[in-house]
Amino acid sequence: MSDTRRLQIHAVSQDDPRAAPLLAELAVEYSTRYERPLEEQVEALITHPGEEFAPPHGALLVVVEDGEPVAGGAFRRYDEDTAELKRIWTSRRHRRRGLARIVLAELETEALLRGYARIYLTTGWRQPEAVGLYLAAGYTALYDVTRPAEEIGPHPFEKFLTRKVESA
């Protein structure tokens, strides 16, 4: 697990330089896994309206360690009660350290603070690591998990948020 004392979590805008590695690596990841042109993936990520991931209805968080962006993710409004997670990312050089779980927990907390009661997300059929992450983090698969991944297409998940009770 990562030494969380060295991690800083920043709420940023899509055009913040700290978000650039997130967008760049996601474009490469999507291009490679789904055999789509890299330029198409870059364009889709950087031209998507950044205000969807901005307050008051959204957030884009970047985890920085020793000045380097190492993980991040975002959410936007899906409906009045539901936030939709997007752009969950961990730097290739920093995987297998629990950073994605930290990102999920921070996004869930922020969504709860913004008044959302539910999280919705989809991940691709060629991202078994993401499927495993969401299942391990308590998300419910909204598809038949016994079917082959490529038959399902995008894999939808949900999680209902609850406020943590403070102990005295």
Short mmCIF file of N, CA and C in Angstrom, two decimals:
data_model
loop_
_atom_site.label_atom_id
_atom_site.label_comp_id
_atom_site.label_asym_id
_atom_site.label_seq_id
_atom_site.Cartn_x
_atom_site.Cartn_y
_atom_site.Cartn_z
N MET A 1 0.84 -1.18 0.00
CA MET A 1 0.00 0.00 0.00
C MET A 1 0.88 1.24 0.00
N SER A 2 0.40 2.27 -0.56
CA SER A 2 1.14 3.52 -0.68
C SER A 2 1.28 4.21 0.67
N ASP A 3 2.35 4.93 0.85
CA ASP A 3 2.52 5.77 2.03
C ASP A 3 1.69 7.03 1.80
N THR A 4 0.49 7.04 2.38
CA THR A 4 -0.45 8.12 2.10
C THR A 4 0.00 9.46 2.66
N ARG A 5 0.98 9.48 3.54
CA ARG A 5 1.47 10.76 4.07
C ARG A 5 2.15 11.58 2.99
N ARG A 6 2.62 10.95 1.94
CA ARG A 6 3.31 11.67 0.86
C ARG A 6 2.35 12.05 -0.26
N LEU A 7 1.10 11.65 -0.14
CA LEU A 7 0.12 11.91 -1.19
C LEU A 7 -0.66 13.18 -0.88
N GLN A 8 -0.89 13.95 -1.92
CA GLN A 8 -1.75 15.13 -1.82
C GLN A 8 -2.83 14.98 -2.87
N ILE A 9 -4.05 15.34 -2.50
CA ILE A 9 -5.17 15.25 -3.43
C ILE A 9 -5.61 16.65 -3.77
N HIS A 10 -5.65 16.93 -5.07
CA HIS A 10 -6.00 18.26 -5.56
C HIS A 10 -7.25 18.19 -6.44
N ALA A 11 -8.18 19.09 -6.17
CA ALA A 11 -9.31 19.29 -7.08
C ALA A 11 -8.81 20.26 -8.14
N VAL A 12 -8.89 19.85 -9.41
CA VAL A 12 -8.33 20.66 -10.50
C VAL A 12 -9.35 20.79 -11.62
N SER A 13 -9.06 21.68 -12.54
CA SER A 13 -9.87 21.78 -13.76
C SER A 13 -9.23 20.89 -14.82
N GLN A 14 -9.99 20.60 -15.85
CA GLN A 14 -9.51 19.72 -16.92
C GLN A 14 -8.26 20.27 -17.60
N ASP A 15 -8.12 21.60 -17.64
CA ASP A 15 -6.95 22.18 -18.31
C ASP A 15 -5.79 22.46 -17.37
N ASP A 16 -5.88 22.04 -16.12
CA ASP A 16 -4.79 22.18 -15.16
C ASP A 16 -3.64 21.28 -15.59
N PRO A 17 -2.40 21.75 -15.53
CA PRO A 17 -1.26 20.90 -15.92
C PRO A 17 -1.17 19.59 -15.14
N ARG A 18 -1.68 19.56 -13.93
CA ARG A 18 -1.64 18.31 -13.15
C ARG A 18 -2.58 17.25 -13.72
N ALA A 19 -3.57 17.66 -14.52
CA ALA A 19 -4.48 16.71 -15.15
C ALA A 19 -3.93 16.17 -16.46
N ALA A 20 -2.93 16.82 -17.02
CA ALA A 20 -2.38 16.43 -18.33
C ALA A 20 -1.90 14.98 -18.38
N PRO A 21 -1.14 14.49 -17.38
CA PRO A 21 -0.71 13.08 -17.44
C PRO A 21 -1.89 12.11 -17.41
N LEU A 22 -2.92 12.43 -16.66
CA LEU A 22 -4.12 11.60 -16.59
C LEU A 22 -4.72 11.47 -17.98
N LEU A 23 -4.95 12.59 -18.64
CA LEU A 23 -5.56 12.57 -19.97
C LEU A 23 -4.67 11.88 -20.99
N ALA A 24 -3.37 12.15 -20.94
CA ALA A 24 -2.44 11.56 -21.91
C ALA A 24 -2.36 10.04 -21.77
N GLU A 25 -2.23 9.56 -20.52
CA GLU A 25 -2.13 8.12 -20.33
C GLU A 25 -3.44 7.40 -20.61
N LEU A 26 -4.57 8.04 -20.27
CA LEU A 26 -5.86 7.43 -20.59
C LEU A 26 -6.02 7.29 -22.11
N ALA A 27 -5.59 8.29 -22.85
CA ALA A 27 -5.69 8.21 -24.31
C ALA A 27 -4.88 7.04 -24.85
N VAL A 28 -3.68 6.85 -24.35
CA VAL A 28 -2.84 5.72 -24.78
C VAL A 28 -3.50 4.40 -24.37
N GLU A 29 -3.99 4.34 -23.15
CA GLU A 29 -4.64 3.12 -22.65
C GLU A 29 -5.83 2.74 -23.52
N TYR A 30 -6.72 3.69 -23.76
CA TYR A 30 -7.92 3.41 -24.56
C TYR A 30 -7.55 3.06 -25.99
N SER A 31 -6.58 3.76 -26.55
CA SER A 31 -6.15 3.50 -27.92
C SER A 31 -5.59 2.09 -28.05
N THR A 32 -4.77 1.70 -27.10
CA THR A 32 -4.13 0.39 -27.13
C THR A 32 -5.14 -0.74 -26.89
N ARG A 33 -5.95 -0.60 -25.86
CA ARG A 33 -6.89 -1.68 -25.51
C ARG A 33 -8.01 -1.85 -26.53
N TYR A 34 -8.46 -0.75 -27.11
CA TYR A 34 -9.62 -0.81 -27.99
C TYR A 34 -9.27 -0.59 -29.47
N GLU A 35 -7.96 -0.58 -29.75
CA GLU A 35 -7.46 -0.50 -31.12
C GLU A 35 -8.09 0.66 -31.89
N ARG A 36 -8.03 1.82 -31.28
CA ARG A 36 -8.54 3.04 -31.91
C ARG A 36 -7.38 4.01 -32.06
N PRO A 37 -7.46 4.92 -33.05
CA PRO A 37 -6.36 5.86 -33.25
C PRO A 37 -6.11 6.72 -32.01
N LEU A 38 -4.84 6.87 -31.65
CA LEU A 38 -4.46 7.66 -30.49
C LEU A 38 -4.99 9.09 -30.59
N GLU A 39 -4.86 9.69 -31.76
CA GLU A 39 -5.31 11.08 -31.93
C GLU A 39 -6.80 11.22 -31.63
N GLU A 40 -7.58 10.22 -32.02
CA GLU A 40 -9.03 10.22 -31.75
C GLU A 40 -9.30 10.20 -30.25
N GLN A 41 -8.54 9.40 -29.52
CA GLN A 41 -8.73 9.30 -28.08
C GLN A 41 -8.31 10.58 -27.37
N VAL A 42 -7.19 11.15 -27.79
CA VAL A 42 -6.73 12.42 -27.21
C VAL A 42 -7.79 13.49 -27.43
N GLU A 43 -8.26 13.59 -28.66
CA GLU A 43 -9.27 14.60 -29.01
C GLU A 43 -10.54 14.44 -28.17
N ALA A 44 -10.99 13.21 -28.02
CA ALA A 44 -12.21 12.96 -27.25
C ALA A 44 -12.05 13.38 -25.79
N LEU A 45 -10.89 13.14 -25.23
CA LEU A 45 -10.66 13.48 -23.83
C LEU A 45 -10.48 14.98 -23.61
N ILE A 46 -9.71 15.63 -24.46
CA ILE A 46 -9.42 17.05 -24.20
C ILE A 46 -10.52 17.99 -24.66
N THR A 47 -11.37 17.54 -25.57
CA THR A 47 -12.45 18.41 -26.03
C THR A 47 -13.77 18.17 -25.29
N HIS A 48 -13.81 17.13 -24.48
CA HIS A 48 -15.02 16.89 -23.69
C HIS A 48 -15.21 18.11 -22.78
N PRO A 49 -16.43 18.62 -22.65
CA PRO A 49 -16.63 19.84 -21.84
C PRO A 49 -16.15 19.68 -20.40
N GLY A 50 -15.08 20.39 -20.07
CA GLY A 50 -14.48 20.32 -18.74
C GLY A 50 -15.41 20.76 -17.64
N GLU A 51 -16.37 21.62 -17.97
CA GLU A 51 -17.29 22.10 -16.92
C GLU A 51 -18.15 20.98 -16.35
N GLU A 52 -18.28 19.86 -17.07
CA GLU A 52 -19.03 18.72 -16.52
C GLU A 52 -18.34 18.15 -15.28
N PHE A 53 -17.03 18.32 -15.20
CA PHE A 53 -16.25 17.80 -14.07
C PHE A 53 -15.87 18.91 -13.10
N ALA A 54 -16.62 19.98 -13.07
CA ALA A 54 -16.33 21.12 -12.21
C ALA A 54 -17.48 21.32 -11.21
N PRO A 55 -17.18 21.95 -10.09
CA PRO A 55 -18.24 22.27 -9.13
C PRO A 55 -19.31 23.14 -9.79
N PRO A 56 -20.52 23.08 -9.36
CA PRO A 56 -20.98 22.39 -8.15
C PRO A 56 -21.41 20.94 -8.38
N HIS A 57 -21.50 20.49 -9.61
CA HIS A 57 -22.04 19.16 -9.88
C HIS A 57 -20.99 18.08 -10.13
N GLY A 58 -19.74 18.48 -10.33
CA GLY A 58 -18.71 17.51 -10.64
C GLY A 58 -17.40 17.83 -9.96
N ALA A 59 -16.43 16.98 -10.18
CA ALA A 59 -15.09 17.19 -9.63
C ALA A 59 -14.09 16.38 -10.45
N LEU A 60 -12.89 16.90 -10.54
CA LEU A 60 -11.75 16.20 -11.13
C LEU A 60 -10.65 16.24 -10.08
N LEU A 61 -10.26 15.08 -9.59
CA LEU A 61 -9.25 14.99 -8.54
C LEU A 61 -7.99 14.35 -9.09
N VAL A 62 -6.85 14.89 -8.68
CA VAL A 62 -5.56 14.34 -9.06
C VAL A 62 -4.76 14.09 -7.79
N VAL A 63 -4.22 12.88 -7.68
CA VAL A 63 -3.37 12.51 -6.56
C VAL A 63 -1.93 12.79 -6.99
N VAL A 64 -1.24 13.58 -6.18
CA VAL A 64 0.14 13.97 -6.47
C VAL A 64 1.04 13.42 -5.37
N GLU A 65 2.15 12.82 -5.80
CA GLU A 65 3.15 12.31 -4.86
C GLU A 65 4.49 12.93 -5.22
N ASP A 66 5.08 13.62 -4.28
CA ASP A 66 6.38 14.26 -4.50
C ASP A 66 6.37 15.12 -5.77
N GLY A 67 5.27 15.84 -5.99
CA GLY A 67 5.15 16.74 -7.13
C GLY A 67 4.72 16.10 -8.43
N GLU A 68 4.56 14.78 -8.44
CA GLU A 68 4.20 14.05 -9.66
C GLU A 68 2.76 13.55 -9.59
N PRO A 69 1.93 13.85 -10.59
CA PRO A 69 0.59 13.27 -10.63
C PRO A 69 0.70 11.76 -10.83
N VAL A 70 0.07 10.99 -9.91
CA VAL A 70 0.20 9.54 -9.97
C VAL A 70 -1.14 8.81 -10.14
N ALA A 71 -2.25 9.50 -9.87
CA ALA A 71 -3.57 8.88 -10.01
C ALA A 71 -4.61 9.98 -10.04
N GLY A 72 -5.82 9.61 -10.44
CA GLY A 72 -6.89 10.60 -10.44
C GLY A 72 -8.19 10.02 -10.94
N GLY A 73 -9.17 10.88 -10.99
CA GLY A 73 -10.47 10.48 -11.48
C GLY A 73 -11.43 11.65 -11.38
N ALA A 74 -12.61 11.45 -11.92
CA ALA A 74 -13.59 12.53 -11.97
C ALA A 74 -14.99 11.98 -11.79
N PHE A 75 -15.91 12.90 -11.52
CA PHE A 75 -17.32 12.57 -11.60
C PHE A 75 -18.07 13.76 -12.14
N ARG A 76 -19.23 13.46 -12.69
CA ARG A 76 -20.14 14.47 -13.21
C ARG A 76 -21.55 14.06 -12.81
N ARG A 77 -22.48 14.99 -12.96
CA ARG A 77 -23.87 14.69 -12.63
C ARG A 77 -24.43 13.73 -13.66
N TYR A 78 -25.04 12.65 -13.17
CA TYR A 78 -25.74 11.70 -14.02
C TYR A 78 -27.24 12.00 -13.97
N ASP A 79 -27.72 12.18 -12.75
CA ASP A 79 -29.07 12.69 -12.52
C ASP A 79 -29.06 13.37 -11.16
N GLU A 80 -30.19 13.81 -10.70
CA GLU A 80 -30.24 14.61 -9.47
C GLU A 80 -29.60 13.92 -8.27
N ASP A 81 -29.72 12.61 -8.18
CA ASP A 81 -29.21 11.86 -7.03
C ASP A 81 -27.95 11.05 -7.32
N THR A 82 -27.50 11.07 -8.57
CA THR A 82 -26.43 10.16 -8.99
C THR A 82 -25.27 10.89 -9.65
N ALA A 83 -24.07 10.57 -9.16
CA ALA A 83 -22.83 11.04 -9.80
C ALA A 83 -22.31 9.90 -10.68
N GLU A 84 -21.75 10.27 -11.82
CA GLU A 84 -21.16 9.27 -12.73
C GLU A 84 -19.65 9.41 -12.68
N LEU A 85 -18.97 8.33 -12.30
CA LEU A 85 -17.51 8.34 -12.27
C LEU A 85 -16.97 8.20 -13.68
N LYS A 86 -15.90 8.94 -13.95
CA LYS A 86 -15.23 8.92 -15.25
C LYS A 86 -13.72 9.05 -15.00
N ARG A 87 -12.96 8.65 -15.98
CA ARG A 87 -11.52 8.95 -16.04
C ARG A 87 -10.72 8.47 -14.83
N ILE A 88 -11.07 7.31 -14.33
CA ILE A 88 -10.30 6.74 -13.22
C ILE A 88 -8.96 6.28 -13.80
N TRP A 89 -7.88 6.73 -13.19
CA TRP A 89 -6.56 6.51 -13.76
C TRP A 89 -5.51 6.33 -12.67
N THR A 90 -4.57 5.44 -12.92
CA THR A 90 -3.35 5.34 -12.13
C THR A 90 -2.19 5.26 -13.12
N SER A 91 -1.17 6.06 -12.86
CA SER A 91 0.02 6.05 -13.71
C SER A 91 0.57 4.64 -13.83
N ARG A 92 0.99 4.29 -15.03
CA ARG A 92 1.56 2.96 -15.26
C ARG A 92 2.68 2.64 -14.27
N ARG A 93 3.46 3.65 -13.92
CA ARG A 93 4.62 3.44 -13.04
C ARG A 93 4.23 3.31 -11.56
N HIS A 94 2.95 3.53 -11.26
CA HIS A 94 2.54 3.53 -9.85
C HIS A 94 1.37 2.59 -9.57
N ARG A 95 1.17 1.62 -10.43
CA ARG A 95 0.07 0.67 -10.23
C ARG A 95 0.42 -0.36 -9.17
N ARG A 96 -0.62 -1.02 -8.66
CA ARG A 96 -0.49 -2.07 -7.65
C ARG A 96 -0.06 -1.51 -6.29
N ARG A 97 -0.42 -0.26 -6.01
CA ARG A 97 -0.09 0.38 -4.73
C ARG A 97 -1.35 0.81 -3.97
N GLY A 98 -2.53 0.52 -4.50
CA GLY A 98 -3.76 0.93 -3.83
C GLY A 98 -4.21 2.34 -4.14
N LEU A 99 -3.59 2.97 -5.12
CA LEU A 99 -3.94 4.35 -5.45
C LEU A 99 -5.35 4.48 -6.03
N ALA A 100 -5.77 3.50 -6.83
CA ALA A 100 -7.11 3.57 -7.40
C ALA A 100 -8.16 3.49 -6.31
N ARG A 101 -7.93 2.70 -5.27
CA ARG A 101 -8.87 2.63 -4.14
C ARG A 101 -8.94 3.98 -3.43
N ILE A 102 -7.80 4.64 -3.31
CA ILE A 102 -7.78 5.98 -2.69
C ILE A 102 -8.59 6.95 -3.54
N VAL A 103 -8.40 6.91 -4.85
CA VAL A 103 -9.15 7.78 -5.76
C VAL A 103 -10.65 7.53 -5.62
N LEU A 104 -11.05 6.26 -5.64
CA LEU A 104 -12.47 5.93 -5.51
C LEU A 104 -13.03 6.47 -4.20
N ALA A 105 -12.32 6.26 -3.11
CA ALA A 105 -12.80 6.72 -1.80
C ALA A 105 -12.93 8.24 -1.78
N GLU A 106 -11.98 8.94 -2.36
CA GLU A 106 -12.04 10.41 -2.39
C GLU A 106 -13.19 10.90 -3.26
N LEU A 107 -13.39 10.26 -4.41
CA LEU A 107 -14.50 10.65 -5.28
C LEU A 107 -15.84 10.38 -4.61
N GLU A 108 -15.95 9.24 -3.94
CA GLU A 108 -17.19 8.91 -3.23
C GLU A 108 -17.47 9.93 -2.13
N THR A 109 -16.45 10.29 -1.37
CA THR A 109 -16.61 11.29 -0.30
C THR A 109 -17.05 12.62 -0.88
N GLU A 110 -16.39 13.04 -1.93
CA GLU A 110 -16.73 14.33 -2.56
C GLU A 110 -18.15 14.30 -3.13
N ALA A 111 -18.53 13.20 -3.75
CA ALA A 111 -19.89 13.08 -4.29
C ALA A 111 -20.92 13.14 -3.17
N LEU A 112 -20.64 12.49 -2.08
CA LEU A 112 -21.54 12.52 -0.93
C LEU A 112 -21.68 13.94 -0.39
N LEU A 113 -20.56 14.65 -0.30
CA LEU A 113 -20.59 16.05 0.16
C LEU A 113 -21.40 16.94 -0.78
N ARG A 114 -21.44 16.58 -2.05
CA ARG A 114 -22.20 17.36 -3.04
C ARG A 114 -23.67 16.95 -3.08
N GLY A 115 -24.07 16.02 -2.22
CA GLY A 115 -25.47 15.65 -2.11
C GLY A 115 -25.91 14.43 -2.92
N TYR A 116 -24.97 13.74 -3.54
CA TYR A 116 -25.32 12.55 -4.31
C TYR A 116 -25.50 11.35 -3.37
N ALA A 117 -26.44 10.49 -3.69
CA ALA A 117 -26.71 9.30 -2.89
C ALA A 117 -26.25 8.03 -3.59
N ARG A 118 -25.91 8.14 -4.87
CA ARG A 118 -25.58 6.97 -5.67
C ARG A 118 -24.46 7.32 -6.64
N ILE A 119 -23.63 6.32 -6.91
CA ILE A 119 -22.58 6.43 -7.93
C ILE A 119 -22.93 5.45 -9.04
N TYR A 120 -22.75 5.89 -10.27
CA TYR A 120 -22.92 5.04 -11.45
C TYR A 120 -21.64 5.17 -12.25
N LEU A 121 -21.27 4.10 -12.94
CA LEU A 121 -20.11 4.16 -13.83
C LEU A 121 -20.19 3.03 -14.82
N THR A 122 -19.45 3.20 -15.91
CA THR A 122 -19.24 2.10 -16.83
C THR A 122 -17.74 1.96 -17.05
N THR A 123 -17.33 0.74 -17.30
CA THR A 123 -15.95 0.50 -17.70
C THR A 123 -16.00 -0.42 -18.91
N GLY A 124 -14.93 -0.45 -19.64
CA GLY A 124 -14.89 -1.21 -20.88
C GLY A 124 -14.71 -2.70 -20.68
N TRP A 125 -15.10 -3.44 -21.70
CA TRP A 125 -15.01 -4.90 -21.67
C TRP A 125 -13.58 -5.39 -21.73
N ARG A 126 -12.64 -4.54 -22.07
CA ARG A 126 -11.24 -4.94 -22.11
C ARG A 126 -10.46 -4.37 -20.92
N GLN A 127 -11.17 -4.15 -19.82
CA GLN A 127 -10.52 -3.60 -18.63
C GLN A 127 -10.85 -4.45 -17.40
N PRO A 128 -10.39 -5.70 -17.40
CA PRO A 128 -10.72 -6.59 -16.28
C PRO A 128 -10.18 -6.09 -14.93
N GLU A 129 -9.09 -5.34 -14.96
CA GLU A 129 -8.55 -4.80 -13.70
C GLU A 129 -9.54 -3.81 -13.08
N ALA A 130 -10.17 -3.00 -13.93
CA ALA A 130 -11.16 -2.04 -13.44
C ALA A 130 -12.38 -2.77 -12.89
N VAL A 131 -12.83 -3.80 -13.58
CA VAL A 131 -13.97 -4.59 -13.09
C VAL A 131 -13.64 -5.14 -11.70
N GLY A 132 -12.46 -5.69 -11.55
CA GLY A 132 -12.04 -6.22 -10.25
C GLY A 132 -12.00 -5.15 -9.17
N LEU A 133 -11.50 -3.97 -9.52
CA LEU A 133 -11.44 -2.85 -8.58
C LEU A 133 -12.83 -2.48 -8.09
N TYR A 134 -13.75 -2.30 -9.03
CA TYR A 134 -15.10 -1.86 -8.64
C TYR A 134 -15.82 -2.91 -7.80
N LEU A 135 -15.68 -4.17 -8.17
CA LEU A 135 -16.31 -5.23 -7.37
C LEU A 135 -15.71 -5.28 -5.96
N ALA A 136 -14.39 -5.16 -5.86
CA ALA A 136 -13.72 -5.18 -4.56
C ALA A 136 -14.08 -3.97 -3.70
N ALA A 137 -14.44 -2.86 -4.35
CA ALA A 137 -14.78 -1.63 -3.62
C ALA A 137 -16.28 -1.54 -3.30
N GLY A 138 -17.01 -2.64 -3.51
CA GLY A 138 -18.40 -2.67 -3.11
C GLY A 138 -19.40 -2.20 -4.15
N TYR A 139 -18.98 -2.09 -5.40
CA TYR A 139 -19.90 -1.72 -6.47
C TYR A 139 -20.67 -2.95 -6.92
N THR A 140 -21.90 -2.75 -7.34
CA THR A 140 -22.74 -3.82 -7.84
C THR A 140 -22.72 -3.80 -9.36
N ALA A 141 -22.42 -4.96 -9.96
CA ALA A 141 -22.46 -5.07 -11.42
C ALA A 141 -23.91 -5.03 -11.89
N LEU A 142 -24.19 -4.21 -12.88
CA LEU A 142 -25.54 -4.09 -13.44
C LEU A 142 -25.62 -4.84 -14.77
N TYR A 143 -24.98 -5.98 -14.82
CA TYR A 143 -24.95 -6.82 -16.02
C TYR A 143 -24.75 -8.26 -15.57
N ASP A 144 -24.96 -9.17 -16.46
CA ASP A 144 -24.81 -10.58 -16.17
C ASP A 144 -23.32 -10.92 -16.17
N VAL A 145 -22.76 -11.11 -14.99
CA VAL A 145 -21.33 -11.36 -14.87
C VAL A 145 -20.90 -12.72 -15.41
N THR A 146 -21.87 -13.57 -15.75
CA THR A 146 -21.52 -14.90 -16.29
C THR A 146 -21.31 -14.86 -17.80
N ARG A 147 -21.73 -13.77 -18.44
CA ARG A 147 -21.56 -13.65 -19.89
C ARG A 147 -20.14 -13.20 -20.23
N PRO A 148 -19.63 -13.57 -21.39
CA PRO A 148 -18.31 -13.11 -21.81
C PRO A 148 -18.28 -11.57 -21.92
N ALA A 149 -17.20 -10.99 -21.49
CA ALA A 149 -17.06 -9.53 -21.43
C ALA A 149 -17.35 -8.85 -22.76
N GLU A 150 -16.85 -9.42 -23.86
CA GLU A 150 -17.03 -8.78 -25.17
C GLU A 150 -18.48 -8.80 -25.63
N GLU A 151 -19.29 -9.73 -25.10
CA GLU A 151 -20.72 -9.76 -25.44
C GLU A 151 -21.49 -8.65 -24.72
N ILE A 152 -20.99 -8.22 -23.60
CA ILE A 152 -21.69 -7.23 -22.77
C ILE A 152 -21.46 -5.82 -23.29
N GLY A 153 -20.24 -5.56 -23.76
CA GLY A 153 -19.90 -4.18 -24.12
C GLY A 153 -19.55 -3.42 -22.85
N PRO A 154 -19.88 -2.14 -22.78
CA PRO A 154 -19.58 -1.38 -21.55
C PRO A 154 -20.23 -2.05 -20.34
N HIS A 155 -19.46 -2.15 -19.26
CA HIS A 155 -19.89 -2.82 -18.04
C HIS A 155 -20.39 -1.76 -17.03
N PRO A 156 -21.70 -1.69 -16.78
CA PRO A 156 -22.20 -0.70 -15.82
C PRO A 156 -22.17 -1.22 -14.38
N PHE A 157 -21.92 -0.29 -13.46
CA PHE A 157 -21.88 -0.57 -12.03
C PHE A 157 -22.60 0.54 -11.28
N GLU A 158 -23.03 0.23 -10.05
CA GLU A 158 -23.58 1.25 -9.18
C GLU A 158 -23.16 0.98 -7.74
N LYS A 159 -23.24 2.04 -6.95
CA LYS A 159 -22.98 1.92 -5.52
C LYS A 159 -23.79 3.00 -4.83
N PHE A 160 -24.50 2.62 -3.78
CA PHE A 160 -25.23 3.59 -3.00
C PHE A 160 -24.33 4.10 -1.89
N LEU A 161 -24.30 5.39 -1.72
CA LEU A 161 -23.41 6.03 -0.74
C LEU A 161 -24.12 6.17 0.59
N THR A 162 -23.38 6.00 1.66
CA THR A 162 -23.90 6.22 3.00
C THR A 162 -22.92 7.07 3.78
N ARG A 163 -23.47 7.91 4.61
CA ARG A 163 -22.62 8.73 5.47
C ARG A 163 -22.02 7.85 6.55
N LYS A 164 -20.73 8.06 6.81
CA LYS A 164 -20.06 7.30 7.87
C LYS A 164 -20.43 7.93 9.21
N VAL A 165 -20.74 7.09 10.18
CA VAL A 165 -21.08 7.57 11.51
C VAL A 165 -19.80 7.82 12.29
N GLU A 166 -19.69 9.04 12.81
CA GLU A 166 -18.51 9.40 13.62
C GLU A 166 -18.63 8.73 14.98
N SER A 167 -17.57 8.10 15.45
CA SER A 167 -17.59 7.51 16.79
C SER A 167 -17.10 8.55 17.79
N ALA A 168 -17.66 8.48 18.97
CA ALA A 168 -17.35 9.47 20.01
C ALA A 168 -16.09 9.13 20.76
#
